[in-house]
Short mmCIF file of C-alpha atoms and ligand atoms in Angstrom, two decimals:
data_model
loop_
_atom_site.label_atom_id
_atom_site.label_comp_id
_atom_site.label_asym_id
_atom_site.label_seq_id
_atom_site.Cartn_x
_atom_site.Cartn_y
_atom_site.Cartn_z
CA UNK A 1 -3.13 -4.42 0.45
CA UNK A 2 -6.57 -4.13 2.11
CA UNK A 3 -7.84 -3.26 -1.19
CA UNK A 4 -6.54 -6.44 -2.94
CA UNK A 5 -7.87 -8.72 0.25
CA UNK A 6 -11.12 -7.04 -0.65
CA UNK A 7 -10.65 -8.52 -4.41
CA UNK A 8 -9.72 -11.85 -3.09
CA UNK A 9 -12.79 -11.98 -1.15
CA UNK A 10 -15.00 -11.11 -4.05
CA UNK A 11 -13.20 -13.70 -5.89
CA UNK A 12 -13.98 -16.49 -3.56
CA UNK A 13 -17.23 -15.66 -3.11
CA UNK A 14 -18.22 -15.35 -6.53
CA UNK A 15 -16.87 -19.15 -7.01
CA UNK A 16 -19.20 -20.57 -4.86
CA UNK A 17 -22.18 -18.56 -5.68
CA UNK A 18 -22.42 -15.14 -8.15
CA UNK A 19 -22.63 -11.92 -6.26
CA UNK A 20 -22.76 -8.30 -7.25
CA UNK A 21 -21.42 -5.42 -5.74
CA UNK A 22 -23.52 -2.18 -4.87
CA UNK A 23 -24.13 0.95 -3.54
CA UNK A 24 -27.18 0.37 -2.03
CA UNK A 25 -26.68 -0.73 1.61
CA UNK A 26 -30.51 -2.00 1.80
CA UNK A 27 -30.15 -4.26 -0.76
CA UNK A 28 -26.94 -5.94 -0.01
CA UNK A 29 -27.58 -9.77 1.91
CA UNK A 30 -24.09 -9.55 2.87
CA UNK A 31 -22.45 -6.46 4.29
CA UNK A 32 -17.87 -6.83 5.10
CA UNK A 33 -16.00 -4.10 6.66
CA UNK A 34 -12.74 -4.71 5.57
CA UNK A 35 -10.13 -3.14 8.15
CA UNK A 36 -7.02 -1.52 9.27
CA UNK A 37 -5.62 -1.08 12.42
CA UNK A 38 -2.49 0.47 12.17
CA UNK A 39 -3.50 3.82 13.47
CA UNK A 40 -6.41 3.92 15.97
CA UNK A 41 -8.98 6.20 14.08
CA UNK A 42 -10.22 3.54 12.08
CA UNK A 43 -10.73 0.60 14.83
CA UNK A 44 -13.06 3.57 16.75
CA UNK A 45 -14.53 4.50 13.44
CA UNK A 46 -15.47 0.72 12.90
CA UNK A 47 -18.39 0.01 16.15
CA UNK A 48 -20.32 3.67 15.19
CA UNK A 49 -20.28 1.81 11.16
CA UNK A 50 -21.44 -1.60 12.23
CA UNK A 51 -24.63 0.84 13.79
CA UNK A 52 -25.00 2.39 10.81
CA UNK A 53 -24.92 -0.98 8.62
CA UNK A 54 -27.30 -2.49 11.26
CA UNK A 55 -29.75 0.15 11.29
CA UNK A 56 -30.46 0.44 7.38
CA UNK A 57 -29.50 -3.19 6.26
CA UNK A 58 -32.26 -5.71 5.26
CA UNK A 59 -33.25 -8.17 8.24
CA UNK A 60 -31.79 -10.78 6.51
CA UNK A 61 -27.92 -9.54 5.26
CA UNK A 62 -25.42 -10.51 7.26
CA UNK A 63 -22.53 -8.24 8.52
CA UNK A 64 -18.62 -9.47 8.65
CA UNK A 65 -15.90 -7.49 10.12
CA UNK A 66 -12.71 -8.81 8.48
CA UNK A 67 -8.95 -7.42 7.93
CA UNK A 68 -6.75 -5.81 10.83
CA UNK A 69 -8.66 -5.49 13.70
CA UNK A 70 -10.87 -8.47 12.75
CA UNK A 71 -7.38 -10.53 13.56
CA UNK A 72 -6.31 -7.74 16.63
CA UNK A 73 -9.84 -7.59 18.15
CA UNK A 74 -10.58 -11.25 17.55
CA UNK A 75 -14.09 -12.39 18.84
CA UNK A 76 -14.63 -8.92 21.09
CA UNK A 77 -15.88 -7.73 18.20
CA UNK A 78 -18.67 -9.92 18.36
CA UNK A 79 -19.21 -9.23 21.81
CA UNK A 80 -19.53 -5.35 21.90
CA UNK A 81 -21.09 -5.59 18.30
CA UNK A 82 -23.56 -8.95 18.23
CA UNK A 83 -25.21 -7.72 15.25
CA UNK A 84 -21.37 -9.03 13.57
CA UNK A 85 -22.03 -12.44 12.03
CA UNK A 86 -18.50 -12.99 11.81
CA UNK A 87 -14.93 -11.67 12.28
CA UNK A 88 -12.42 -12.84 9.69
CA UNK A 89 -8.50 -11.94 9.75
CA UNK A 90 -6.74 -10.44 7.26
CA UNK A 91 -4.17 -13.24 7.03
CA UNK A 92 -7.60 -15.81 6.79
CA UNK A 93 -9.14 -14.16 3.16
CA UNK A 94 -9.16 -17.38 1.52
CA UNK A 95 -11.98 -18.66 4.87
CA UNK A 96 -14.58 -16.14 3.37
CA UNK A 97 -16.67 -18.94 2.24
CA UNK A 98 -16.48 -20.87 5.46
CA UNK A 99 -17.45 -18.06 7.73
CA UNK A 100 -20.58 -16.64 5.59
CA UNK A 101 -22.23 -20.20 6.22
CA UNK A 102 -21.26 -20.35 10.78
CA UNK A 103 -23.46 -17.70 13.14
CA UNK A 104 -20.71 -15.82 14.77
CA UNK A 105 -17.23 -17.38 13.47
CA UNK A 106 -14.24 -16.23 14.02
CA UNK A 107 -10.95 -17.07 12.06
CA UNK A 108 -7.93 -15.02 13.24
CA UNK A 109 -5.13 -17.96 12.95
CA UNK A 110 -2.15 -15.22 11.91
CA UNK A 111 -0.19 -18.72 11.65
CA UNK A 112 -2.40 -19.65 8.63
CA UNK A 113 -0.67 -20.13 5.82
CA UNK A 114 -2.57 -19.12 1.84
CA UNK A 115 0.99 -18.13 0.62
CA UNK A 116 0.16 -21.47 -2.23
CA UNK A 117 -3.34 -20.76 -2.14
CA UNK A 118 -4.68 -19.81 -5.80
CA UNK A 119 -7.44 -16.93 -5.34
CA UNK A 120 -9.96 -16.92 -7.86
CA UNK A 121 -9.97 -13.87 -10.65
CA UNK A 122 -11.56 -10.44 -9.58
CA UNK A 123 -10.16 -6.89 -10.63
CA UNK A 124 -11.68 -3.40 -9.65
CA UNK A 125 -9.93 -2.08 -12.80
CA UNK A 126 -9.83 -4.20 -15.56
CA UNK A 127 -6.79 -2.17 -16.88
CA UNK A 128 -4.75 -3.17 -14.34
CA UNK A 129 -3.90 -5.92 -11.58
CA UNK A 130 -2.74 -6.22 -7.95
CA UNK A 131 -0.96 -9.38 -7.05
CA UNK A 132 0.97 -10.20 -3.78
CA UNK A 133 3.95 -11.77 -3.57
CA UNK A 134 4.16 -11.82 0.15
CA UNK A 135 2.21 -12.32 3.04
CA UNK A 136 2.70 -11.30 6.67
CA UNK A 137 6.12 -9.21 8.10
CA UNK A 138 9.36 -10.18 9.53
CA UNK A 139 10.53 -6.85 11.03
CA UNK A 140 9.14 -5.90 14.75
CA UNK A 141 9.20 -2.08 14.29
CA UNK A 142 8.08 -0.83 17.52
CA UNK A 143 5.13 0.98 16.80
CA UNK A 144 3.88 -1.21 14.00
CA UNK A 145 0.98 -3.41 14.72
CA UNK A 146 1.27 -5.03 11.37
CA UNK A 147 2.99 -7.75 12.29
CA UNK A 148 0.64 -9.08 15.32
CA UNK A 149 -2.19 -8.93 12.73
CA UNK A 150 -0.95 -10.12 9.54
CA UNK A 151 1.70 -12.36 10.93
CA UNK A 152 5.27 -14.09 10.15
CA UNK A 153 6.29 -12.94 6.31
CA UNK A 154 6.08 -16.00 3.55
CA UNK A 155 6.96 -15.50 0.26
CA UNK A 156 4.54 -17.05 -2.76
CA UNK A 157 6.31 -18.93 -5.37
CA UNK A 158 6.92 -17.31 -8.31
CA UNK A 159 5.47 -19.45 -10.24
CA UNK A 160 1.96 -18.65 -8.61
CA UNK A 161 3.02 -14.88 -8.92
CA UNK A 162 3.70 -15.29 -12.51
CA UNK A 163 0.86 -16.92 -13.07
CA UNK A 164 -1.77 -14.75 -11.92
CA UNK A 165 -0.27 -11.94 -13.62
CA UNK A 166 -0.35 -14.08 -17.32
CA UNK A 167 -3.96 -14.65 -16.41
CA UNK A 168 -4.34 -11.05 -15.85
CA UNK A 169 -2.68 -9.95 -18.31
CA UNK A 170 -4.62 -12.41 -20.83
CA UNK A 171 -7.57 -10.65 -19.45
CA UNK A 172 -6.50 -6.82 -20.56
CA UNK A 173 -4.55 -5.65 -17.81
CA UNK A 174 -0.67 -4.47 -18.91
CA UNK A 175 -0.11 -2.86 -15.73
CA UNK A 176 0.76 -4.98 -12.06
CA UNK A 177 1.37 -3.86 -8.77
CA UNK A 178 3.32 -5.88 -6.50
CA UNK A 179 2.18 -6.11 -3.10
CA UNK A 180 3.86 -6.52 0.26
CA UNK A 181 4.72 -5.10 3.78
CA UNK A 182 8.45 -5.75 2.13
CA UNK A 183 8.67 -6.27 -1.14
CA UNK A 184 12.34 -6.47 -1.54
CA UNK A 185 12.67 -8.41 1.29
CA UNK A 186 11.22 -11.30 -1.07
CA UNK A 187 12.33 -14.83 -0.95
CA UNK A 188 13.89 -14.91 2.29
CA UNK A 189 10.91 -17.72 3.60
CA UNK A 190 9.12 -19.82 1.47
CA UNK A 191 7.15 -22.12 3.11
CA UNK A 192 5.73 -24.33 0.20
CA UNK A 193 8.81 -24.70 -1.79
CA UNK A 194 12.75 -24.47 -1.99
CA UNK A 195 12.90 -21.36 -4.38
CA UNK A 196 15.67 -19.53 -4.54
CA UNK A 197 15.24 -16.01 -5.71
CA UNK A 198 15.51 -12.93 -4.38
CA UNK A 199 13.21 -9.74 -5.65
CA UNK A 200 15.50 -8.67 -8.06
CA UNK A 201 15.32 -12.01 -9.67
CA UNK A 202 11.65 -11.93 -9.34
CA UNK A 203 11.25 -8.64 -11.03
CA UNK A 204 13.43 -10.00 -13.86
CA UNK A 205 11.40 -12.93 -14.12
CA UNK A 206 7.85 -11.26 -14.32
CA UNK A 207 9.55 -8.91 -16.80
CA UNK A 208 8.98 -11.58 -19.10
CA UNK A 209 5.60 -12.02 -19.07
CA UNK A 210 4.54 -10.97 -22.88
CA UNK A 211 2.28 -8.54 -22.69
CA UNK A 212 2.79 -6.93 -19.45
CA UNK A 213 4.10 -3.21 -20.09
CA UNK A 214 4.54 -1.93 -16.74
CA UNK A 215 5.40 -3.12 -13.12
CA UNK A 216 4.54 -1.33 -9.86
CA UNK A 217 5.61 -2.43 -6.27
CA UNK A 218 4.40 -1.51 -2.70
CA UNK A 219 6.25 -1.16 -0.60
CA UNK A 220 9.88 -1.93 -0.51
CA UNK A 221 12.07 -1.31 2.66
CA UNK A 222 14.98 0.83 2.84
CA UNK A 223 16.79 -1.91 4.61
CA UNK A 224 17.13 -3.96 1.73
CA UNK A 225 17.57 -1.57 -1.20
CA UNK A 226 20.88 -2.90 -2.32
CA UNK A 227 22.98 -1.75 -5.21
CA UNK A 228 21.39 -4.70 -7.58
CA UNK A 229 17.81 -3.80 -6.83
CA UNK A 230 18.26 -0.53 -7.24
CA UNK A 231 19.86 -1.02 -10.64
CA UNK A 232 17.56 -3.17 -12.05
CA UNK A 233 15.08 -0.84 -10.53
CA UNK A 234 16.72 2.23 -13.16
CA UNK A 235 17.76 -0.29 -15.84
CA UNK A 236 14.32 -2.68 -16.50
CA UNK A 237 12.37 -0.34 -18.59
CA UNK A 238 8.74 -2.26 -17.67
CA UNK A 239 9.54 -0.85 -13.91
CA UNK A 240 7.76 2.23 -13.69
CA UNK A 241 9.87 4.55 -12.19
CA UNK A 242 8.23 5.17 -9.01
CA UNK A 243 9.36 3.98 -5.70
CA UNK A 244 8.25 4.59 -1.99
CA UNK A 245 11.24 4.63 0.50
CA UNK A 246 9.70 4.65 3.58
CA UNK A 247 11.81 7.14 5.94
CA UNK A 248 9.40 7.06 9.31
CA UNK A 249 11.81 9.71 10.63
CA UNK A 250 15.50 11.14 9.89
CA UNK A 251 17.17 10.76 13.08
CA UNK A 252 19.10 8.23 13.49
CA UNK A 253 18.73 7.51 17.07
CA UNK A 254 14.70 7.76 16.65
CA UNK A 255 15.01 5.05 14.05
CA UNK A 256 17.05 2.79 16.44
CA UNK A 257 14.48 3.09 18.57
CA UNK A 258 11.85 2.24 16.26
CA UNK A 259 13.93 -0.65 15.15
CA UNK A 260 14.38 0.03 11.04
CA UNK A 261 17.42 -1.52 11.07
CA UNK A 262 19.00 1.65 9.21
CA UNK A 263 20.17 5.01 9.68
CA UNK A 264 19.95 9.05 8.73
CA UNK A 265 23.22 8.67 6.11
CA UNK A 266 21.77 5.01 4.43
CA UNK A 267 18.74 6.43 3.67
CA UNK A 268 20.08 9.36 2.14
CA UNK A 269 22.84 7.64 0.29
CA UNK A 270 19.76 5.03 -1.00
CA UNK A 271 17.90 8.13 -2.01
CA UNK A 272 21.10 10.05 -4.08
CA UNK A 273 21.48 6.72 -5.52
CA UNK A 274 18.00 6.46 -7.33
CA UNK A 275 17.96 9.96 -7.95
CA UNK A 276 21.57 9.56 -9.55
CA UNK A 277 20.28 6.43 -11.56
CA UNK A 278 17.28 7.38 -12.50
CA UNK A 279 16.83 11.09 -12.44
CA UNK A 280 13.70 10.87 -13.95
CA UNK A 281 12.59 8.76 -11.03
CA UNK A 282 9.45 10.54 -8.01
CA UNK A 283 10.55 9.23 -4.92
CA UNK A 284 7.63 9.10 -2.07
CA UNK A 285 7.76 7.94 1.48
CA UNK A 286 6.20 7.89 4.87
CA UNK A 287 6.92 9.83 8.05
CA UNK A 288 5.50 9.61 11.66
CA UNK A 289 6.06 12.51 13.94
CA UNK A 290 5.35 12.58 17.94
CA UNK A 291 7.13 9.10 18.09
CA UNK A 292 7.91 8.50 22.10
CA UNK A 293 10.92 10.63 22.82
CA UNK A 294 11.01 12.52 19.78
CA UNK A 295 12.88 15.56 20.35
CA UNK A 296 13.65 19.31 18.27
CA UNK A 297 16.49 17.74 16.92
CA UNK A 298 15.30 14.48 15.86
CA UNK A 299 12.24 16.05 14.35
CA UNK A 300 14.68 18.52 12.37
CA UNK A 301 16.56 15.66 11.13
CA UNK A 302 13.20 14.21 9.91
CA UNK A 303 13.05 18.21 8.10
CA UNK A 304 16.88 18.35 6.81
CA UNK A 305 15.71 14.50 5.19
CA UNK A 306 12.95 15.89 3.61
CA UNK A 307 15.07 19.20 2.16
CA UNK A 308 17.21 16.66 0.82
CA UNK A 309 15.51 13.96 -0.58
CA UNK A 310 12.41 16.73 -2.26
CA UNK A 311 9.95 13.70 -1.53
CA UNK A 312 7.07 13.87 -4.82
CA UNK A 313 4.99 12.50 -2.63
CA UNK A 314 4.61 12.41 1.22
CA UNK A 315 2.10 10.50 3.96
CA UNK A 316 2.75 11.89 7.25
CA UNK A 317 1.34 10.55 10.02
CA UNK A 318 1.11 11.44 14.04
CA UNK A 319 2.56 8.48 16.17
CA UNK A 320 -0.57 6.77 17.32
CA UNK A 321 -0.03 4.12 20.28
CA UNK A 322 -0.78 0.65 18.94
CA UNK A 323 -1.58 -2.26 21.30
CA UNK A 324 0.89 -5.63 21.24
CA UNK A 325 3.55 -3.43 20.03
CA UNK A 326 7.16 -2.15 22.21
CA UNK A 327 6.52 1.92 21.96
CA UNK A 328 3.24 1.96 23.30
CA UNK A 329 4.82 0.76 26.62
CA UNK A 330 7.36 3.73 26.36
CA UNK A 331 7.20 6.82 29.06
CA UNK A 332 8.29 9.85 26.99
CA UNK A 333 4.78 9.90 25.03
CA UNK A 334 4.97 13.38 23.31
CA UNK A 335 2.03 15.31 23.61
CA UNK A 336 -0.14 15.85 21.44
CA UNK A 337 -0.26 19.69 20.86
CA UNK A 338 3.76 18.95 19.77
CA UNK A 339 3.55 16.22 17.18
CA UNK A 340 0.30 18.21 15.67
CA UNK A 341 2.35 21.49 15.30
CA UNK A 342 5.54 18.96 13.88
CA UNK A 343 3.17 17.48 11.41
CA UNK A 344 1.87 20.82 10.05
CA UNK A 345 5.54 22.32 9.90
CA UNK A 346 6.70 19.23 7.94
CA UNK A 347 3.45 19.33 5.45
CA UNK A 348 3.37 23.46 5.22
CA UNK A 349 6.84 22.74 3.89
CA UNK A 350 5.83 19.58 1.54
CA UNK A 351 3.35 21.35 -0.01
CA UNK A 352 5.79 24.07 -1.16
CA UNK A 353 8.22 21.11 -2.68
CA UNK A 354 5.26 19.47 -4.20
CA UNK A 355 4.21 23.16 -6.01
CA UNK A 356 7.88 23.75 -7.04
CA UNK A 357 7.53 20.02 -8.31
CA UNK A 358 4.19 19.92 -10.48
CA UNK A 359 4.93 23.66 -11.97
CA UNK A 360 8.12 22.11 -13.53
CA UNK A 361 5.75 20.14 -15.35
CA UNK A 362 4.01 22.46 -17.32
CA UNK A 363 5.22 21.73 -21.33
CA UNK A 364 6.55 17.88 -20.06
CA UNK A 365 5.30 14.72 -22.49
CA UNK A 366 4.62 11.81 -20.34
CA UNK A 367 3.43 8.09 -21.21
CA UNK A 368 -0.24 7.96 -19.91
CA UNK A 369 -1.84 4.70 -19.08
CA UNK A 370 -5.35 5.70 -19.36
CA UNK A 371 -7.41 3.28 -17.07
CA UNK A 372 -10.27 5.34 -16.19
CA UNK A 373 -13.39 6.93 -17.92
CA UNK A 374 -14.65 10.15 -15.82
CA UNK A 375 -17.77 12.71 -15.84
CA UNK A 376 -17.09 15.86 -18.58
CA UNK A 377 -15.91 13.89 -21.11
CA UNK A 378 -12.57 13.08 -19.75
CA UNK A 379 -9.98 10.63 -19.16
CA UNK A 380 -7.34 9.97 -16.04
CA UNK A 381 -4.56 7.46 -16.19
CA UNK A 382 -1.29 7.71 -14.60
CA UNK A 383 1.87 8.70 -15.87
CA UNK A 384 5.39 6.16 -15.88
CA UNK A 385 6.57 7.94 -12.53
CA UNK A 386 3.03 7.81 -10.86
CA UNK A 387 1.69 11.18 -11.48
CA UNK A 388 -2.52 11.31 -11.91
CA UNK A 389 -3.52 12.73 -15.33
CA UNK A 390 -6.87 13.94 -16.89
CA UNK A 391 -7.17 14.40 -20.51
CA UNK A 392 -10.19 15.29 -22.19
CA UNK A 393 -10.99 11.98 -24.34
CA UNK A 394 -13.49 8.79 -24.59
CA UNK A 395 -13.15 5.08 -25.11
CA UNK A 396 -10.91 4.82 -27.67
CA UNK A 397 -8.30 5.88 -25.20
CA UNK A 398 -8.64 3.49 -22.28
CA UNK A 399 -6.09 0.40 -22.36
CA UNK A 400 -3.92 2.74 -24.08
CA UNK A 401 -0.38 4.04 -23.41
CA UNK A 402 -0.21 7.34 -25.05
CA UNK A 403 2.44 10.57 -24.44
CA UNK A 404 1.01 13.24 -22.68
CA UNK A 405 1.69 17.02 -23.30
CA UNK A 406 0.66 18.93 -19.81
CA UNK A 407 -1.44 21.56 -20.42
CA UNK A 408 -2.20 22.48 -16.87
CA UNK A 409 -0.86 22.08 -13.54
CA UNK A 410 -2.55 21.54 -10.07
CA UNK A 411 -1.06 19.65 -6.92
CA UNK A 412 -2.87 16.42 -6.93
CA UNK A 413 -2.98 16.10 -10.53
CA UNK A 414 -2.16 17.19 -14.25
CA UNK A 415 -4.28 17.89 -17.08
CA UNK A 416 -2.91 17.79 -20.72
CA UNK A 417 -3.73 17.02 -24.55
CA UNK A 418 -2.82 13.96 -26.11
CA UNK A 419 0.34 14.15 -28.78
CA UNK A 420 -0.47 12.60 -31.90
N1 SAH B 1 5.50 -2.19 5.67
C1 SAH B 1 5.44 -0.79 5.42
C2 SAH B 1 4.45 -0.05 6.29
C3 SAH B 1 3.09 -0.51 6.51
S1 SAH B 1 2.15 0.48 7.63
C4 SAH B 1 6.80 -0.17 5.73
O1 SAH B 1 7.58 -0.68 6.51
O2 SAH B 1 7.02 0.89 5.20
C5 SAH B 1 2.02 1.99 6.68
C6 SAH B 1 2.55 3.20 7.38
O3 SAH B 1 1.77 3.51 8.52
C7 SAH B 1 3.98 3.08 7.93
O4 SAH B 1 4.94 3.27 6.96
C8 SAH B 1 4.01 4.14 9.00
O5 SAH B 1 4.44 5.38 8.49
C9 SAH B 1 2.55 4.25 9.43
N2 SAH B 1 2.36 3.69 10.78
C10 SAH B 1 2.52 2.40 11.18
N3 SAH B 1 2.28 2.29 12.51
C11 SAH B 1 1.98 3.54 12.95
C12 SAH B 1 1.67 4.08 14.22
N4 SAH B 1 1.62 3.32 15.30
N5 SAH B 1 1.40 5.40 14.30
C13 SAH B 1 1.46 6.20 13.20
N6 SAH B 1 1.75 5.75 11.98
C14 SAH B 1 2.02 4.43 11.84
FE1 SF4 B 2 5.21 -2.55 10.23
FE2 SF4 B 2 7.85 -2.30 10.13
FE3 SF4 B 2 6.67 -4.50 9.16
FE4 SF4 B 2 6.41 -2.16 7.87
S1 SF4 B 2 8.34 -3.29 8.19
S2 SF4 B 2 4.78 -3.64 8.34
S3 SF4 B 2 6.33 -0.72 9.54
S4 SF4 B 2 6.72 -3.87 11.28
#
């Protein structure tokens, strides 16, 4: 999501005035952190970088903080770090070309509302496009910080959605990925019009588009995975079959407490269901351990989920206390010496699903989207279900959807030939 904000900025900037991006921090005039805040590494990684920036920029190049803790830490930023020239929220993107022109503004409204707002174009890859669909979260899991910084969920008509995508599309990309802090939650507020359609009926409706070959989305909640999603989900051959089902942890009482709104047996029945659908299907999803209270048996519930499930792909975290959020305030903190020993149990053990995983593939044909040119002659794209190829091959290939034979297997990625 931060990565598409980023875009959005670029785009607005570039329609008032043309910029160019680059490596070179001394030549840049104008220097944005974009940041998260959902765990606290980053926010104390982010004063030591503003040092850095202000120590090598030019005299003149300005320096915005925008993103998470631009909306969490508000104008403090400005106060421990005066070399900022302004702090700019991650639900205020489409403000980027107010805040360049004010010494020391700060827009942080999480009330403001871009959900009709039409960004200009900018893609990273031109082979592919991100677009939201939603801004903003309506949950309150306790430890989440999310929704004090990006604020109440809207849904963007799907008209704007749709859209976007044509132009992006027109413009060489036949891949999308659909962003939002619930993606299947979409449609439940609109603010600008009286739409009525739920995800499902969104993902039909962008299935349309002419053109588009394949549909990502990030990230849907377990919550609402219902029978029809996950149907059309299996069924709509543009979806590439990859989904992220956020588990956060398998016990059922832990997940009360964090306030997911489901339990141990839903998620697992969700899970048996895609896998029963769509065997074909890698399933990914994110776990915290050391959340307040967590005890042996919760965290072996989180283990027994994991044995089930065979996760392709895993982010584990260790519960970091957020401010303006409920767990923070709770007493049984686990310490840390615990969760760290939980989290390298539970990724010891991922790491022998994910080998078990990526030697099956040896021999396997996938469909390669090849979106990237690399050093060595070589190629990477990314298989239907997600998986990260490299293929020895030049131009010719890139924009193309090709089958795959995999030639050689390593845990982050494949390498094959292409099948002619
Ligand atoms: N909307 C998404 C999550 C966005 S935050 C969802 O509900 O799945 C991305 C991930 O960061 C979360 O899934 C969670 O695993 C992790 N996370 C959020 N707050 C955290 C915290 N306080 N400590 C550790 N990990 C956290
Ligand atoms: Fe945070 Fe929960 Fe909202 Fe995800 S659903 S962004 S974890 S509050």
């Amino acid at each position: 999501m931060n990565v598409r904000d980023s875009e959005h900025m670029i785009a607005e900037l570039n329609t008032k005035e043309p910029y160019e991006l680059t490596e070179e921090l001394g030549d840049a005039d104008l220097i944005i952190i974009n940041t998260c805040s959902v765990r606290e590494k980053p926010v104390s990684k982010l004063f030591s970088e503003i040092g850095v920036f202000n120590k090598y920029k030019k005299d003149s190049a300005k320096i915005g903080v925008a993103g998470c803790t631009a909306s969490h830490l508000g104008k403090d930023i400005i106060k421990r770090a005066p070399a900022v020239d302004f702090v700019l929220g991650a639900r205020n993107i489409s403000k980027i070309t107010k805040v360049i022109e004010e010494k020391h503004a700060v827009e942080i409204d999480i009330n403001h509302d871009d959900s009709s707002y039409a960004f200009g174009e900018y893609r990273t890859n031109p082979f592919k496009s991100m677009v939201n669909i939603s801004m903003g979260c309506d949950k309150s899991c306790t430890y989440c910080i999310v929704p004090a910084t990006r604020g109440d969920e809207v849904s963007i008509p799907s008209d704007l959605i749709v859209g976007e995508i044509a132009k992006a599309v027109k413009t060489g990309a036949k891949e999308v990925m659909l962003l939002g802090q619930n993606v299947n939650n979409y449609g439940k507020h609109f603010t600008a019009n009286d739409e009525k359609l739920n995800f499902t009926g969104l993902l039909q409706k962008i299935s349309k588009i002419e053109g588009l070959e394949r549909i990502r989305f990030t990230s849907p909640h377990p919550l609402h995975m219902d029978d029809e999603f996950l149907e059309e989900f299996a069924n709509n051959p543009k979806i590439c079959k990859q989904i992220h089902v956020p588990l956060q942890s398998g016990s059922t009482s832990l997940l009360k407490a964090m306030k997911r709104g489901y339990s141990k047996e839903w998620f697992l029945n969700r899970c048996e269901k895609i896998r029963r659908l769509c065997p074909q299907a890698t399933i990914s999803t994110d776990i915290i351990v050391g959340f307040p209270n967590e005890s042996e048996e919760d965290f072996e519930d989180t283990m027994d989920v994991l044995e089930k499930v065979r996760f392709e792909q895993l982010f584990s975290f260790k519960y970091s206390p957020r401010p303006h959020t409920v767990a923070a305030e709770f007493e049984e903190q686990i310490p840390n010496e615990i969760a760290g020993a939980r989290l390298t149990k539970l990724q010891v053990r991922h790491t022998e699903i994910l080998d078990e995983v990526m030697n099956a593939q040896m021999g396997r044909v996938h469909k390669v989207y090849f979106d990237e040119l690399k050093a060595g002659g070589k190629i990477s794209g990314r298989s239907d279900d997600g998986k990260l190829f490299f293929v020895e091959g030049s131009e010719e290939l890139l924009g193309e959807i090709v089958d795959v034979k995999v030639t050689k297997v390593s845990r982050g990625a494949l390498e094959g030939v292409v099948c002619n």
